[in-house]
Coordinates of N, CA and C in Angstrom, one line a residue:
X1 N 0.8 -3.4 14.6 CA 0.1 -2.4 13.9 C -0.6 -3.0 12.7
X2 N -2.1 -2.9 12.5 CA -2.7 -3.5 11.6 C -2.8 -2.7 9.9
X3 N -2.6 -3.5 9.5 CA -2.3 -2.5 8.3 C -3.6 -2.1 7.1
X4 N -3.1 -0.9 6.7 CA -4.0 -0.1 6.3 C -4.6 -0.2 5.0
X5 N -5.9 -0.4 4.4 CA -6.5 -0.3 3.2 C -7.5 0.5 2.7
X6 N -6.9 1.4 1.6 CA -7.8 2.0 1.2 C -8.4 1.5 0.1
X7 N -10.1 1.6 0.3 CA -11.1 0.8 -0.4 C -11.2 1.8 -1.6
X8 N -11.2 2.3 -3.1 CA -12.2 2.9 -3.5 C -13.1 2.3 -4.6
X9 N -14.2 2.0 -4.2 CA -15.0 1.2 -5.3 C -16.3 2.5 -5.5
X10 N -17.1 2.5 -6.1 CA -18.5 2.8 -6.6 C -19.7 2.3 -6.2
X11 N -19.5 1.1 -6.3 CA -20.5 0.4 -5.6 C -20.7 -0.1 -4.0
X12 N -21.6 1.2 -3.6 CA -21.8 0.9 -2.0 C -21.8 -0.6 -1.7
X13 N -22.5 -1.8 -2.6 CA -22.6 -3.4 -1.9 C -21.3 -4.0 -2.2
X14 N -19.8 -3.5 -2.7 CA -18.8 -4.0 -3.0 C -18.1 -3.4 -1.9
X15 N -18.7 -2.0 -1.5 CA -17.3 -1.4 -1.0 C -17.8 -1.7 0.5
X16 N -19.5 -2.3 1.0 CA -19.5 -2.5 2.1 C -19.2 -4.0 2.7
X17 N -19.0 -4.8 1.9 CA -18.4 -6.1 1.6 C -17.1 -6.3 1.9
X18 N -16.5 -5.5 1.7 CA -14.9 -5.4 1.1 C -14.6 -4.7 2.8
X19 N -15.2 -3.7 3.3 CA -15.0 -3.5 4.0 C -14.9 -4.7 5.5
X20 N -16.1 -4.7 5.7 CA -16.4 -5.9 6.4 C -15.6 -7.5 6.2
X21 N -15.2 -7.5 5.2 CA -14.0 -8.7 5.2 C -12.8 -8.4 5.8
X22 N -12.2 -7.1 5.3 CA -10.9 -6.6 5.7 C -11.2 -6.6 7.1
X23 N -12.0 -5.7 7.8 CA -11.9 -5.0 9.5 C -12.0 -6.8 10.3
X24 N -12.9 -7.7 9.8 CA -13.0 -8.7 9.7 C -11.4 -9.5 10.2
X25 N -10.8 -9.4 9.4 CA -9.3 -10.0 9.6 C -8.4 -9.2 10.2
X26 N -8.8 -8.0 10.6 CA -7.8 -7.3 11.5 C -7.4 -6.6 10.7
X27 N -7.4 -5.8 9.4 CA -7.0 -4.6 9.0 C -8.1 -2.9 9.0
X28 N -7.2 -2.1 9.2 CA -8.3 -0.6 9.1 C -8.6 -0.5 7.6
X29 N -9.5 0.2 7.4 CA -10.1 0.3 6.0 C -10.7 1.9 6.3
X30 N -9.9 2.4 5.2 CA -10.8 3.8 4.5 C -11.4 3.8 2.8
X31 N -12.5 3.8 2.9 CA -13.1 3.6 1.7 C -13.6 4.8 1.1
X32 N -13.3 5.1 -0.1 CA -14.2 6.3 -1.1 C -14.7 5.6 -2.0
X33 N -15.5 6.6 -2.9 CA -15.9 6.0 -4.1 C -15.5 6.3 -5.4
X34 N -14.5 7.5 -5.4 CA -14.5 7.4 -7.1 C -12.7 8.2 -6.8
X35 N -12.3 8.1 -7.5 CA -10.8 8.2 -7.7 C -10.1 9.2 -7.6
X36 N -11.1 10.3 -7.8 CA -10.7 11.8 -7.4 C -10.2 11.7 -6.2
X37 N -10.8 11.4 -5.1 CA -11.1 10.9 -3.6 C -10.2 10.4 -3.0
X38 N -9.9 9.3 -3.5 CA -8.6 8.1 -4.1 C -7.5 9.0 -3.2
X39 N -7.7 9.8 -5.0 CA -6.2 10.3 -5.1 C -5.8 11.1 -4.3
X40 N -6.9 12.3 -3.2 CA -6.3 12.8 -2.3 C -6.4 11.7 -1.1
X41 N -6.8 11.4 -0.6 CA -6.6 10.5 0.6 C -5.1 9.9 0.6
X42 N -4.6 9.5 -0.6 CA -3.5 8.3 -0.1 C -2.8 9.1 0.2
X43 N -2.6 10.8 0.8 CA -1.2 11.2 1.4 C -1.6 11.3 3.1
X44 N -3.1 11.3 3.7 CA -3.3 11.6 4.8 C -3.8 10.1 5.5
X45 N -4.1 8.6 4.4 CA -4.5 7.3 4.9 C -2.9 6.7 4.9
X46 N -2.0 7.2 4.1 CA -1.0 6.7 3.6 C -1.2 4.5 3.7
X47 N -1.9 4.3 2.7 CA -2.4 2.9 2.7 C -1.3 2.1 2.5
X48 N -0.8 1.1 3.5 CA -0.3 0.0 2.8 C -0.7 -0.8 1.6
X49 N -1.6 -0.8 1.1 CA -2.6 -1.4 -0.6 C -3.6 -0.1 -0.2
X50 N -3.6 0.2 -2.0 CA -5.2 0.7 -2.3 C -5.3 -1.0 -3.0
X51 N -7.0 -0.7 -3.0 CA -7.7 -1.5 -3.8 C -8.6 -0.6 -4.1
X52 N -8.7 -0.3 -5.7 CA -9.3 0.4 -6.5 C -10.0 -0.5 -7.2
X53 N -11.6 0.0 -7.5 CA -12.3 -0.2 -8.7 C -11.6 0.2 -9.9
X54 N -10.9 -0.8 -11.0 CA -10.6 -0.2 -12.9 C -11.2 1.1 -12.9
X55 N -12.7 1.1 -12.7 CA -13.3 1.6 -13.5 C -13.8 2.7 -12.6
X56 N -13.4 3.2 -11.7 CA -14.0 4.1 -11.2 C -14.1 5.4 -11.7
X57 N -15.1 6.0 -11.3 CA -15.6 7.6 -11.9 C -14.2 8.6 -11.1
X58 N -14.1 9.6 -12.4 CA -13.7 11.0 -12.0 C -12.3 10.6 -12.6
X59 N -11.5 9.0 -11.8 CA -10.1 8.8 -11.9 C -10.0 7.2 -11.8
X60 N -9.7 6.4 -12.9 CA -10.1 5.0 -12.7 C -9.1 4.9 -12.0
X61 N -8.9 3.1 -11.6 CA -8.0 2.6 -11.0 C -6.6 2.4 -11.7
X62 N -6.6 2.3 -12.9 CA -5.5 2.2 -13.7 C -4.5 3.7 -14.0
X63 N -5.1 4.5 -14.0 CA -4.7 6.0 -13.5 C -4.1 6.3 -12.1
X64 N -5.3 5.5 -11.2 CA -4.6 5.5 -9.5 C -3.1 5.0 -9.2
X65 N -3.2 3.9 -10.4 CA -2.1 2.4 -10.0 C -0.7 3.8 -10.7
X66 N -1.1 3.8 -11.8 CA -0.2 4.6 -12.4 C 0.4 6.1 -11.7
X67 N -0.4 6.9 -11.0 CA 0.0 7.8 -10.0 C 0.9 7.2 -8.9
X68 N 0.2 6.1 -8.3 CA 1.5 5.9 -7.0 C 2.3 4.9 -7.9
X69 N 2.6 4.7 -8.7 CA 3.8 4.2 -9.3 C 4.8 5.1 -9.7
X70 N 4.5 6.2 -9.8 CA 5.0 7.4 -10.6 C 5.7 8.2 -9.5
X71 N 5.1 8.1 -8.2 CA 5.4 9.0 -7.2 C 6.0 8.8 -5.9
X72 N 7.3 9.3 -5.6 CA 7.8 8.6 -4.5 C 7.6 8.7 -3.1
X73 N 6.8 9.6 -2.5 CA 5.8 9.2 -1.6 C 4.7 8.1 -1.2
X74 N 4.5 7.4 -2.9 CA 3.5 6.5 -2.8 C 4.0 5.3 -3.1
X75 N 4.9 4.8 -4.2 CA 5.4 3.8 -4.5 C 5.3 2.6 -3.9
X76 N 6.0 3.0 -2.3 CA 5.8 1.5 -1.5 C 4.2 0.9 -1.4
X77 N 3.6 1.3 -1.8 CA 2.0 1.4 -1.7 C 1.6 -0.1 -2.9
X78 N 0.8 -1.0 -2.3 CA 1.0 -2.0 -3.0 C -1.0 -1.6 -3.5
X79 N -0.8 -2.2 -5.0 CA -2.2 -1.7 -5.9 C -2.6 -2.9 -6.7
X80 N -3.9 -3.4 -6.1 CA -4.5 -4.0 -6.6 C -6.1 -3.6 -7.2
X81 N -6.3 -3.9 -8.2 CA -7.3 -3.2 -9.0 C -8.2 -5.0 -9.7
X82 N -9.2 -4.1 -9.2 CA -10.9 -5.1 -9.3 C -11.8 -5.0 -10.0
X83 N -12.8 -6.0 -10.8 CA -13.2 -5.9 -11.8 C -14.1 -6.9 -11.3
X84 N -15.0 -6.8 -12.1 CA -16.0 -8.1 -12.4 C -16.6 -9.0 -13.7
X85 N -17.2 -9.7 -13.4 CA -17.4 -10.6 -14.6 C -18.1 -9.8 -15.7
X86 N -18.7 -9.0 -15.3 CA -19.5 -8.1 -16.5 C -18.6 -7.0 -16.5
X87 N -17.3 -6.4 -16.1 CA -16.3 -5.7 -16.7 C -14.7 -6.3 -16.4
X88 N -14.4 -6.9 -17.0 CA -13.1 -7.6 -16.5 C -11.8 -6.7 -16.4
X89 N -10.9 -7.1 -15.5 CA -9.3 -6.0 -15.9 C -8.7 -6.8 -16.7
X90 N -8.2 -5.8 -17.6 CA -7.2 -6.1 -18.4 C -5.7 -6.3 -17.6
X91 N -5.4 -7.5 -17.8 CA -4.3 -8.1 -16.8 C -2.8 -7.0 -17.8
X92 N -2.7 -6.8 -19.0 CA -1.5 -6.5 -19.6 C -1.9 -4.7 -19.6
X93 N -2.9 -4.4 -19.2 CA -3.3 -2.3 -19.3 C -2.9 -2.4 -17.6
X94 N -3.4 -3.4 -16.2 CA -3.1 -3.5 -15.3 C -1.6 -3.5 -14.8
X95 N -1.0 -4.5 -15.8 CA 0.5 -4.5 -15.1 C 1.7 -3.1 -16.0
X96 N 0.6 -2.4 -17.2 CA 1.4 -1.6 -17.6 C 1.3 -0.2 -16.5
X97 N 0.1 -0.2 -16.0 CA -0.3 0.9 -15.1 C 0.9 0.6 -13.8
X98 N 1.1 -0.2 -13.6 CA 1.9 -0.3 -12.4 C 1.0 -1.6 -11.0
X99 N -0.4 -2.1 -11.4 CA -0.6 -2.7 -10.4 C 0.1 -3.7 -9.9
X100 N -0.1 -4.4 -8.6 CA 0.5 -5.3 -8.3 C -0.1 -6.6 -8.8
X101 N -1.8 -6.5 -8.9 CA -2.5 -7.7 -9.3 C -4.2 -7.5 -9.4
X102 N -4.6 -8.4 -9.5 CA -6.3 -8.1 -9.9 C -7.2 -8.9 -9.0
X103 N -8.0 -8.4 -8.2 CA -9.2 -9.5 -7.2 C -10.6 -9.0 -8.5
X104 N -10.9 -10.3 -8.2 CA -12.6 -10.1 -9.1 C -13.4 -10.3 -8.2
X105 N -14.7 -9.1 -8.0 CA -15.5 -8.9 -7.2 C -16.7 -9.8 -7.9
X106 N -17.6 -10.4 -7.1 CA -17.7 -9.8 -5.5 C -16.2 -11.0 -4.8
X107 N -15.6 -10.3 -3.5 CA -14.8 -10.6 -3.3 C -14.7 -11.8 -2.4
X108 N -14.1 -13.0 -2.6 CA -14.3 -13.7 -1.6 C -13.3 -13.6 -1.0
X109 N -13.9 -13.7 0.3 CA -12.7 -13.7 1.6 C -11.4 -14.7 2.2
X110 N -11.4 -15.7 1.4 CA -10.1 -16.5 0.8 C -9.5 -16.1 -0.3
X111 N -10.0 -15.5 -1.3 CA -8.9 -15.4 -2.5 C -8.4 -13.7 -1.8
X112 N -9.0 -12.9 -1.3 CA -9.0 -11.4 -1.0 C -7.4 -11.6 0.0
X113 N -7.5 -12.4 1.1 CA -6.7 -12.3 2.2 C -5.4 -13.2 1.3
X114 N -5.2 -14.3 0.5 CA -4.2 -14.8 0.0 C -3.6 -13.9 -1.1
X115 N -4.3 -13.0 -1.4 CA -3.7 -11.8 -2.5 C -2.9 -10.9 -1.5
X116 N -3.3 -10.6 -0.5 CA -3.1 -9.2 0.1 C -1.8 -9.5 1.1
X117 N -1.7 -11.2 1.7 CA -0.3 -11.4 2.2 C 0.9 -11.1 1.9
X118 N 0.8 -11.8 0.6 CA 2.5 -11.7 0.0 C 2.2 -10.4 -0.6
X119 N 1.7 -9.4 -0.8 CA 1.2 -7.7 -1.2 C 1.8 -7.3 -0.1
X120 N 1.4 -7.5 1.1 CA 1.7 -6.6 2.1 C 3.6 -6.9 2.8
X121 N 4.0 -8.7 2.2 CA 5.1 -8.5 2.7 C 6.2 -7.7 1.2
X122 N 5.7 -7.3 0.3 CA 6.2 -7.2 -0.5 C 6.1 -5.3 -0.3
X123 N 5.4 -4.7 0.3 CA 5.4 -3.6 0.5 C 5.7 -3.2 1.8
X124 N 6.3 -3.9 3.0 CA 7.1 -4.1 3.3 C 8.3 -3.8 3.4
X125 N 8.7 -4.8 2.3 CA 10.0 -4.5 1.6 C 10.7 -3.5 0.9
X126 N 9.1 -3.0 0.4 CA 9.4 -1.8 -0.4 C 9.4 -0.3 0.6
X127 N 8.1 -0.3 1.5 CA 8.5 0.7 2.7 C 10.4 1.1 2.6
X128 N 11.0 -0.3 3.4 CA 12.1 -0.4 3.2 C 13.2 0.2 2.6
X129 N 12.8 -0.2 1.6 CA 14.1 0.2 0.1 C 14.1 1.8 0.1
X130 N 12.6 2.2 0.6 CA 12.5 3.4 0.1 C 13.3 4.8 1.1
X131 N 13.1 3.8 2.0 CA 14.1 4.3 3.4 C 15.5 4.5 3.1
X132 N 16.4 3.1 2.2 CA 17.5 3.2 1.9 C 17.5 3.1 0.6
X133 N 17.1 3.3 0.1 CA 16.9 2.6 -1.4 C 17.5 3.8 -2.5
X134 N 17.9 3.3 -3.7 CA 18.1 4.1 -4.8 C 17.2 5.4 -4.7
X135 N 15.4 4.8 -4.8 CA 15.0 6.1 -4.7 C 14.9 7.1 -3.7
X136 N 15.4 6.9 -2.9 CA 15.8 7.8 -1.4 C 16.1 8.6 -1.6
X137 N 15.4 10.6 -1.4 CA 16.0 11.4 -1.6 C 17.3 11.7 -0.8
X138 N 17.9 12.3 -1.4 CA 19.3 12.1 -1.2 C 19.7 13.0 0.6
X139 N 20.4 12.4 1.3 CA 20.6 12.7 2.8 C 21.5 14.2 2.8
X140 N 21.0 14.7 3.7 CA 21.5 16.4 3.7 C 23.0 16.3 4.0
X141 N 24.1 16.9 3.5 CA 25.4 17.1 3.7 C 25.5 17.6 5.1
X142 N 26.1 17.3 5.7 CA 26.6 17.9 7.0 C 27.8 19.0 7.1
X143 N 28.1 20.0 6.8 CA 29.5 20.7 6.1 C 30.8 19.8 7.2
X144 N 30.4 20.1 8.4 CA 31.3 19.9 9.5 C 31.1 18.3 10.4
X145 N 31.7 17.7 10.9 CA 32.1 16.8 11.5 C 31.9 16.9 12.8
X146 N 30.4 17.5 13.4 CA 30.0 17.6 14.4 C 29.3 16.1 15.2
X147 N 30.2 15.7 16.2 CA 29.2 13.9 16.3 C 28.0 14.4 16.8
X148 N 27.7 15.5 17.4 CA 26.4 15.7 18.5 C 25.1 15.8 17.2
X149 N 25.7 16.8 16.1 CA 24.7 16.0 15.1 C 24.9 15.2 14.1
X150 N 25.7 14.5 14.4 CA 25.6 13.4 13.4 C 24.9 12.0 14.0
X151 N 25.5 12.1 15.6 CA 24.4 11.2 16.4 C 22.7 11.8 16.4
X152 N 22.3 13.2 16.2 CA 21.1 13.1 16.3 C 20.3 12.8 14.8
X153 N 21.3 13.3 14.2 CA 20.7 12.6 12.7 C 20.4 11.3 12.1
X154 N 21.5 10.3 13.0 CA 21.2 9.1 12.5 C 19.9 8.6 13.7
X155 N 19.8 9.3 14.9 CA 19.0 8.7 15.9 C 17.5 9.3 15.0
X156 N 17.5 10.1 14.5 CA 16.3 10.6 13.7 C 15.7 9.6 12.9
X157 N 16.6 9.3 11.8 CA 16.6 8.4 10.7 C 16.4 6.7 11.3
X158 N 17.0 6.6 12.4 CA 16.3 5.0 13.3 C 14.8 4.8 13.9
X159 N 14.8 6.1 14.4 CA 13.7 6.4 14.8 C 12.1 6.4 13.7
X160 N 12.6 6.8 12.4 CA 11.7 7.1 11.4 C 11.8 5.6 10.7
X161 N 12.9 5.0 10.7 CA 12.5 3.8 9.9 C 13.0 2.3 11.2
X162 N 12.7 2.3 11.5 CA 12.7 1.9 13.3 C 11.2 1.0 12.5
X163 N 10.0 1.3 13.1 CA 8.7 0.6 12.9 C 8.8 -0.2 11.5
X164 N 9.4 0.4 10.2 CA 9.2 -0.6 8.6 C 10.5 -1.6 9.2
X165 N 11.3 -1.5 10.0 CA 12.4 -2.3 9.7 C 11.2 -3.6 10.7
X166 N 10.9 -3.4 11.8 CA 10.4 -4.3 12.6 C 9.1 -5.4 12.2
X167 N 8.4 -4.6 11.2 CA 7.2 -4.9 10.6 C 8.3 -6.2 9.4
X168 N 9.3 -5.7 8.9 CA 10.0 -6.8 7.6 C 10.4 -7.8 8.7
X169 N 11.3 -7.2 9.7 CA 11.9 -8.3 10.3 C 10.9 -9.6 10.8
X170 N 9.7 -9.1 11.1 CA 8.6 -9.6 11.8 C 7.7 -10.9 10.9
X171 N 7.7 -9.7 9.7 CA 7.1 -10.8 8.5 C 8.2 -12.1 8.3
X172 N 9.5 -11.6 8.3 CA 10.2 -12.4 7.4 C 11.0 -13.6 8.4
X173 N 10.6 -13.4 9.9 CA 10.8 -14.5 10.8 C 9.2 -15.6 11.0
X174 N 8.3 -14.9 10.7 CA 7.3 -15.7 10.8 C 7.0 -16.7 9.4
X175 N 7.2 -16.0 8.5 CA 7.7 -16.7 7.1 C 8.2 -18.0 7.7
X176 N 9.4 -18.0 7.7 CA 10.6 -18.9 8.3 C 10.0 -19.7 8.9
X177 N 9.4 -19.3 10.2 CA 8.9 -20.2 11.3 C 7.5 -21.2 10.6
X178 N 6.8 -20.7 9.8 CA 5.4 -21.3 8.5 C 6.2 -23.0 8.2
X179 N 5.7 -23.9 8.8 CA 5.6 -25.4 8.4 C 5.2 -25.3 7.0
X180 N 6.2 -25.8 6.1 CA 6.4 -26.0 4.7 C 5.5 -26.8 3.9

């Protein structure tokens, strides 16, 4: 399964760039343009990375990074936020917002794909955690000691985190297998 990014930049020649490098390397891309947009899409693209424009209209990216940090639906969501040489990101407002890191546009397609690797096994991990993790809402009591549903409950819960376990396992054997 190719993993998901959502683009939101401003600038049509950034965001058609960005696109075309991603789909380029085998990932899907949904792009908007200004943060409002952003911010409703990530519950129905549910993106493995946004890559937000800083500076985008309505809702910058440092706002975005800060919403899915904030939010446990979104968390595992890895956030990279982009700037350019005539507006730079502030690396210490970036990593207070929650990003994971900064690409400077226009974007080249070697620094873009070496950012977005260890991003994606890192969200991954976090998919993960979130499955079992501290922030996991907490699992429904079952009053009674029924196995017919206690077997369909946990076959639920395999089933739902079944694909993030195979995606970690997957990364983290090919890792392994990477000549040093």
């Amino acid at each position: 399964m190719a993993a998901r990014i959502l683009l939101a930049d401003d600038s049509a020649i950034a965001q058609r760039l960005g696109e075309r490098m991603l789909r380029e390397e085998g990932y899907e891309v949904v792009s908007v343009t200004d943060g409002e947009t952003a911010l409703l899409r990530l519950a129905d693209v549910d993106p493995d990375v946004l890559i937000a424009d800083a500076f985008l209209p309505k809702r910058t990216g440092f706002e975005l990074a800060q919403f899915v940090r904030e939010t446990l639906a979104h968390r595992h969501i890895g956030v990279l936020l982009s700037g350019s040489i005539t507006e730079p990101v502030d690396s210490d407002k970036a990593a207070a917002a929650g990003a994971d890191g900064i690409v400077q546009k226009p974007f080249g397609v070697g620094t873009l794909i070496e950012t977005l690797l260890p991003l994606l096994d890192k969200v991954a991990e976090r998919r993960l955690a979130g499955e079992f993790g501290a922030d996991a809402p907490p699992l429904p009591i079952i009053p009674i000691a029924d196995e017919e549903r206690i077997r369909a409950a946990v076959t639920v819960a395999l089933d739902e985190a079944m694909p993030q376990m195979v995606e970690l396992i997957t990364r983290e054997v090919l890792r392994a297998l990477r000549p040093s």
